Amino acid sequence: MNYIQTKVVITGGTGMVGNCIKTEINKDLNSNRIQYEFLSSKDVDLSNREAVLNYFKNKKYDYIIHLAANVGGLYKNMNGNAEIFSSNIKINENVLEACLKNDIGRGIFCLSSCIYPSKPSKFPMDETMIHEGPPHPSNEGYAYSKRMLEMQCRQYNEKYDTSFICVVPVNLYGPYDNFNLKDGHLLPMLMHRFHITRKYDEIVAYGTGKPLRQFLYAPDFAKIILRILFDTNVQGENIICCNNDEFTITTVVHNILDVMTMDKKNLKWLTEKADGCMKKTVSNKKLLTLYPDMKFTNFDDGLKETYDWFLNNYNNIRK
Ligand code: NDP
């Protein structure tokens, strides 16, 4: 049978979220009507303008999911603000230019809740508050690069009638995460550190444990992205993606230790280490108004699945 195939390109297709999208579409029996192309930096270095424009030329993509970014945890951000800003600005500018030049009029662009102001006028923060004040200094390079992406998508939607939708996830975790002990995000980094120090008398966590954080299981985020991409009721706008949970870092650490069946009495907090932003609560009101039936994975179940994946794939993970 002959039918026109819709083509979707996913930048950052080899990362955690890209892989979770791949897993999700593999479950969908109708997915052969849609052709997905998952890009890695080996296919094209998105920070290289000429390479990007050449790569996208004549590919006839209909939609884009733009995930690729120079991204990492608190310590990578603190040490790399300049480089992170520069590479993400280039990546985003090149990708947007390639979209315009190749008639890709609809797409999902990925921001992050940690780009929000560090001292907002109210909690929870909503979609209108992204630019309300400066971000936390620990990640200002990452935050401003993502804020510029939001501004550009909005300007292009106005001027070129595109429908570029910015999704704003909270901390993500799950299979395919980056478990690197230096550059990774809090949760995978802790899981890895606890794993390798399991046999010692003392295990350590950094900071006071007091900051509050929201977490979304990356496979849930993958489902949200696909749902929004094909939902014609959603046009160029921003949507925060999170569930209703918020935990202190202490609770997160304790839950990880429980899932790993490790004893909390061996835990020591290095309180002189940086905490990062103390609170950055965002609201899922808009997401749940759009999709009142949205289901989220329970935090402990997500942690368990992540830990199983980590153990089963230990030899090949990013560490
Ligand atoms: P990962 O670190 O797992 O993956 C990053 C991806 O970007 C990889 O596929 C990588 O390709 C690609 N990439 C990086 N630089 C380039 C480049 N110069 N050219 C081409 N590709 C490049 O990221 P996540 O899946 O965790 O994150 C996806 C999105 O979600 C990002 O935009 C991130 O900012 C955002 N986000 C993530 C959060 C989290 O907790 N992880 C929280 C909030 C937002 P390669 O594999 O070849 O290196």
Coordinates of C-alpha atoms and ligand atoms in Angstrom, one line a residue:
M1 CA 0.0 0.0 0.0
N2 CA 1.2 3.5 -0.8
Y3 CA 0.9 6.2 1.7
I4 CA 2.8 9.4 2.4
Q5 CA 5.1 8.9 5.3
T6 CA 5.6 11.7 7.9
K7 CA 9.3 12.3 8.7
V8 CA 10.4 13.3 12.2
V9 CA 14.0 14.1 13.0
I10 CA 15.1 13.9 16.6
T11 CA 18.3 15.7 17.5
G12 CA 20.1 14.3 20.6
G13 CA 18.6 11.0 19.6
T14 CA 21.3 9.0 21.3
G15 CA 20.8 10.7 24.7
M16 CA 18.5 9.6 27.6
V17 CA 15.3 11.3 26.3
G18 CA 16.1 10.3 22.7
N19 CA 16.4 6.7 23.6
C20 CA 13.2 6.8 25.7
I21 CA 11.4 8.2 22.7
K22 CA 12.8 5.3 20.6
T23 CA 11.6 2.8 23.1
E24 CA 8.1 4.4 23.1
I25 CA 7.7 4.4 19.3
N26 CA 8.8 0.8 19.1
K27 CA 5.7 -0.1 21.1
D28 CA 3.4 1.6 18.6
L29 CA 2.3 -0.7 15.8
N30 CA 1.3 2.2 13.6
S31 CA 4.7 3.8 13.8
N32 CA 5.7 2.7 10.4
R33 CA 3.4 5.4 9.0
I34 CA 5.8 7.8 10.6
Q35 CA 9.5 7.7 9.9
Y36 CA 11.8 8.7 12.8
E37 CA 15.4 9.6 12.3
F38 CA 17.5 9.8 15.5
L39 CA 20.6 11.9 15.2
S40 CA 23.8 11.7 17.2
S41 CA 26.8 14.1 17.1
K42 CA 28.4 11.5 14.9
D43 CA 25.8 12.1 12.2
V44 CA 26.2 15.8 12.3
D45 CA 27.9 18.2 14.8
L46 CA 25.0 20.6 15.4
S47 CA 27.4 23.4 16.5
N48 CA 28.8 23.5 13.0
R49 CA 26.5 25.7 10.8
E50 CA 27.7 24.5 7.4
A51 CA 27.5 20.9 8.4
V52 CA 24.0 21.3 9.8
L53 CA 22.7 23.2 6.7
N54 CA 24.2 20.5 4.5
Y55 CA 22.8 17.7 6.5
F56 CA 19.2 19.0 6.6
K57 CA 19.1 19.9 2.9
N58 CA 16.7 17.7 0.9
K59 CA 15.9 15.5 3.8
K60 CA 12.2 16.6 3.7
Y61 CA 11.6 16.3 7.4
D62 CA 8.1 17.4 8.5
Y63 CA 8.7 17.7 12.2
I64 CA 11.6 18.1 14.6
I65 CA 12.1 17.1 18.2
H66 CA 15.2 19.1 19.2
L67 CA 16.8 17.5 22.3
A68 CA 20.5 17.9 21.6
A69 CA 22.3 20.1 24.1
N70 CA 25.5 20.4 26.1
V71 CA 23.9 19.4 29.4
G72 CA 25.0 18.1 32.8
G73 CA 24.7 18.4 36.5
L74 CA 25.5 21.1 39.0
Y75 CA 29.3 20.7 38.9
K76 CA 29.5 20.5 35.1
N77 CA 27.4 23.7 35.0
M78 CA 29.4 25.6 37.6
N79 CA 32.7 24.7 35.9
G80 CA 31.5 25.2 32.3
N81 CA 29.1 28.1 32.1
A82 CA 31.0 29.8 29.3
E83 CA 31.4 26.6 27.1
I84 CA 27.9 25.4 27.8
F85 CA 26.4 28.8 26.8
S86 CA 28.5 29.0 23.6
S87 CA 27.9 25.5 22.3
N88 CA 24.1 25.5 23.0
I89 CA 23.7 28.9 21.4
K90 CA 25.4 27.6 18.3
I91 CA 23.4 24.3 18.3
N92 CA 20.1 26.0 18.7
E93 CA 20.7 28.8 16.2
N94 CA 21.9 26.3 13.5
V95 CA 19.0 23.9 14.1
L96 CA 16.4 26.8 13.9
E97 CA 18.0 28.1 10.7
A98 CA 17.9 24.6 9.2
C99 CA 14.2 24.3 10.1
L100 CA 13.4 27.6 8.4
K101 CA 15.4 26.8 5.3
N102 CA 13.8 23.4 5.0
D103 CA 10.2 24.1 5.8
I104 CA 10.1 22.3 9.1
G105 CA 7.2 24.3 10.5
R106 CA 6.4 22.3 13.6
G107 CA 8.6 20.9 16.4
I108 CA 9.3 20.4 20.0
F109 CA 12.2 22.3 21.6
C110 CA 13.5 21.3 25.0
L111 CA 14.1 23.8 27.7
S112 CA 14.5 23.0 31.5
S113 CA 12.9 24.2 34.7
C114 CA 16.4 25.1 36.0
I115 CA 16.5 28.1 33.6
Y116 CA 13.8 29.8 35.7
P117 CA 14.6 32.8 37.9
S118 CA 16.3 31.9 41.2
K119 CA 14.2 34.5 43.1
P120 CA 10.8 34.4 41.5
S121 CA 7.8 36.5 42.6
K122 CA 5.8 33.3 43.5
F123 CA 5.8 29.5 43.6
P124 CA 4.9 27.4 41.8
M125 CA 6.3 29.2 38.7
D126 CA 4.3 29.0 35.5
E127 CA 5.0 29.2 31.8
T128 CA 4.9 33.1 31.8
M129 CA 7.7 33.5 34.3
I130 CA 10.8 32.1 32.5
H131 CA 12.4 35.6 32.0
E132 CA 11.1 37.2 35.2
G133 CA 14.6 37.5 36.8
P134 CA 18.1 36.1 36.6
P135 CA 18.7 32.4 36.9
H136 CA 20.8 30.8 39.6
P137 CA 24.5 31.8 39.0
S138 CA 25.6 28.1 39.2
N139 CA 24.0 27.4 35.8
E140 CA 23.6 30.8 34.1
G141 CA 25.4 29.7 30.9
Y142 CA 23.0 26.8 30.4
A143 CA 20.0 28.8 31.5
Y144 CA 20.5 31.8 29.2
S145 CA 21.2 29.6 26.2
K146 CA 17.8 27.8 26.8
R147 CA 16.1 31.2 27.5
M148 CA 17.4 32.4 24.1
L149 CA 16.0 29.3 22.5
E150 CA 12.6 30.1 24.0
M151 CA 12.8 33.7 22.7
Q152 CA 13.8 32.6 19.2
C153 CA 11.0 30.0 18.9
R154 CA 8.5 32.6 20.0
Q155 CA 9.8 35.2 17.5
Y156 CA 9.9 32.7 14.7
N157 CA 6.3 31.6 15.5
E158 CA 5.2 35.2 15.2
K159 CA 7.2 36.1 12.1
Y160 CA 7.2 32.9 10.1
D161 CA 4.0 31.3 11.3
T162 CA 5.8 28.2 12.6
S163 CA 4.6 26.1 15.5
F164 CA 7.7 25.6 17.6
I165 CA 6.6 24.4 21.0
C166 CA 8.9 24.7 24.0
V167 CA 8.6 21.9 26.6
V168 CA 10.0 22.6 30.1
P169 CA 10.9 19.4 32.0
V170 CA 12.0 19.3 35.6
N171 CA 14.9 17.0 36.5
L172 CA 14.8 13.9 34.4
Y173 CA 16.0 10.4 35.3
G174 CA 15.7 6.9 33.9
P175 CA 17.3 4.4 31.6
Y176 CA 20.1 5.7 29.3
D177 CA 20.9 8.5 31.8
N178 CA 24.4 9.9 32.1
F179 CA 25.9 8.2 35.2
N180 CA 29.2 10.1 34.9
L181 CA 30.6 10.8 38.4
K182 CA 31.7 14.3 37.6
D183 CA 29.4 15.7 34.9
G184 CA 26.2 13.7 35.5
H185 CA 22.9 15.0 37.0
L186 CA 22.3 14.5 40.7
L187 CA 20.3 11.3 40.7
P188 CA 22.3 9.1 38.3
M189 CA 25.6 10.5 39.8
L190 CA 24.5 9.5 43.3
M191 CA 23.3 6.1 42.2
H192 CA 26.6 5.4 40.5
R193 CA 28.7 6.8 43.5
F194 CA 26.7 4.7 46.0
H195 CA 27.1 1.6 43.8
I196 CA 30.9 1.8 43.7
T197 CA 31.3 2.8 47.4
R198 CA 28.8 0.2 48.6
K199 CA 31.5 -1.9 50.2
Y200 CA 33.0 0.9 52.2
D201 CA 32.0 1.9 55.8
E202 CA 31.1 5.4 54.7
I203 CA 29.1 6.7 51.7
V204 CA 28.8 10.4 51.0
A205 CA 26.2 12.8 49.6
Y206 CA 27.0 16.5 48.9
G207 CA 25.4 19.6 50.3
T208 CA 22.9 20.1 53.1
G209 CA 20.2 17.9 51.6
K210 CA 17.7 20.7 52.1
P211 CA 17.1 21.9 48.5
L212 CA 13.8 20.9 47.0
R213 CA 13.6 19.2 43.6
Q214 CA 11.0 17.9 41.2
F215 CA 11.7 14.7 39.2
L216 CA 10.1 13.3 36.0
Y217 CA 10.8 9.8 34.8
A218 CA 12.3 10.2 31.3
P219 CA 10.0 7.5 29.7
D220 CA 7.0 9.6 30.9
F221 CA 8.6 12.7 29.3
A222 CA 9.0 10.8 26.1
K223 CA 5.3 10.0 26.0
I224 CA 4.5 13.7 26.7
I225 CA 6.7 14.9 23.9
L226 CA 5.1 12.5 21.3
R227 CA 1.6 13.4 22.5
I228 CA 2.2 17.2 22.2
L229 CA 4.0 16.8 18.8
F230 CA 0.9 15.3 17.1
D231 CA -1.7 17.3 19.0
T232 CA -3.0 19.9 16.7
N233 CA -4.7 21.7 19.6
V234 CA -1.2 22.7 20.7
Q235 CA 0.4 25.4 18.7
G236 CA 3.6 27.4 19.3
E237 CA 3.6 27.8 23.1
N238 CA 5.5 26.7 26.3
I239 CA 4.4 23.8 28.4
I240 CA 6.0 22.8 31.7
C241 CA 6.3 19.0 32.1
C242 CA 6.2 17.6 35.6
N243 CA 4.2 15.5 38.0
N244 CA 2.9 16.5 41.4
D245 CA 5.9 15.4 43.5
E246 CA 8.6 17.5 45.0
F247 CA 11.2 16.1 47.4
T248 CA 14.1 17.3 49.5
I249 CA 17.5 16.0 48.3
T250 CA 17.6 14.1 51.6
T251 CA 14.5 12.2 50.7
V252 CA 15.9 11.6 47.2
V253 CA 19.1 10.2 48.7
H254 CA 17.2 8.0 51.2
N255 CA 14.9 6.6 48.4
I256 CA 17.9 5.8 46.2
L257 CA 19.6 4.0 49.1
D258 CA 16.3 2.1 49.8
V259 CA 16.0 1.0 46.2
M260 CA 19.7 -0.1 46.3
T261 CA 19.1 -1.9 49.6
M262 CA 21.9 0.1 51.3
D263 CA 22.0 1.1 54.9
K264 CA 21.4 4.8 55.6
K265 CA 23.5 4.7 58.8
N266 CA 26.7 4.8 56.7
L267 CA 25.7 8.0 55.0
K268 CA 27.7 11.2 55.6
W269 CA 26.7 14.6 54.3
L270 CA 29.5 16.9 53.0
T271 CA 27.6 20.1 54.0
E272 CA 30.4 22.4 52.8
K273 CA 29.7 21.4 49.1
A274 CA 27.4 23.5 46.9
D275 CA 23.6 23.1 47.2
G276 CA 22.7 25.0 44.0
C277 CA 19.2 26.6 43.9
M278 CA 17.2 25.9 47.1
K279 CA 13.8 25.7 45.4
K280 CA 12.6 26.0 41.8
T281 CA 9.0 24.6 42.0
V282 CA 7.1 24.8 38.7
S283 CA 3.5 24.1 38.0
N284 CA 1.9 21.4 35.9
K285 CA -1.5 23.1 35.7
K286 CA -1.3 23.8 32.0
L287 CA -0.1 20.2 31.2
L288 CA -2.9 18.6 33.2
T289 CA -5.5 21.0 31.7
L290 CA -4.4 19.9 28.3
Y291 CA -4.2 16.2 29.3
P292 CA -6.3 15.5 32.4
D293 CA -5.8 11.7 31.8
M294 CA -2.0 12.0 32.1
K295 CA -0.5 9.2 34.2
F296 CA 3.0 9.4 35.8
T297 CA 5.3 6.8 37.0
N298 CA 5.6 6.6 40.8
F299 CA 9.1 7.9 42.0
D300 CA 10.1 4.6 43.7
D301 CA 9.0 2.5 40.7
G302 CA 11.0 4.8 38.4
L303 CA 14.0 4.6 40.7
K304 CA 13.8 0.8 40.8
E305 CA 13.6 0.6 37.0
T306 CA 16.5 3.0 36.6
Y307 CA 18.6 1.0 39.0
D308 CA 17.8 -2.3 37.2
W309 CA 18.7 -0.7 33.9
F310 CA 21.9 0.7 35.4
L311 CA 22.9 -2.8 36.7
N312 CA 22.0 -4.6 33.5
N313 CA 23.9 -2.2 31.3
Y314 CA 26.8 -1.3 33.6
N315 CA 29.5 -2.1 31.1
N316 CA 28.1 0.2 28.4
I317 CA 26.7 3.1 30.3
R318 CA 28.0 6.7 30.3
K319 CA 30.2 6.7 33.4
Ligands
NDP1 P1 21.8 13.6 27.1 O1 23.1 14.2 27.7 O2 21.5 12.2 27.5 O3 22.0 13.6 25.5 C1 22.5 14.7 24.8 C2 22.3 14.5 23.3 O4 22.7 15.6 22.6 C3 23.1 13.3 22.8 O5 22.4 12.6 21.9 C4 24.3 14.0 22.1 O6 24.9 13.3 21.0 C5 23.6 15.2 21.6 N1 24.6 16.3 21.3 C6 25.3 17.1 22.2 N2 26.1 17.9 21.6 C7 25.8 17.8 20.2 C8 26.3 18.4 19.1 N3 27.3 19.3 19.1 N4 25.9 17.9 17.9 C9 25.0 16.9 17.8 N5 24.4 16.3 18.9 C10 24.9 16.7 20.1 O7 20.6 14.6 27.3 P2 19.2 14.3 27.8 O8 18.5 13.3 27.0 O9 19.3 14.1 29.3 O10 18.5 15.7 27.6 C11 17.6 16.0 26.5 C12 17.2 17.4 26.6 O11 16.5 17.6 27.8 C13 18.3 18.4 26.6 O12 17.9 19.5 25.7 C14 18.4 18.9 28.0 O13 18.9 20.2 28.1 C15 17.0 18.8 28.5 N6 16.8 18.6 29.9 C16 17.4 17.5 30.5 C17 17.2 17.3 31.9 C18 17.9 16.1 32.5 O14 17.7 16.0 33.8 N7 18.6 15.2 31.9 C19 16.4 18.1 32.7 C20 15.8 19.2 31.9 C21 16.0 19.4 30.6 P3 26.0 12.2 21.3 O15 25.4 11.0 22.0 O16 26.5 11.8 19.9 O17 27.1 12.8 22.2

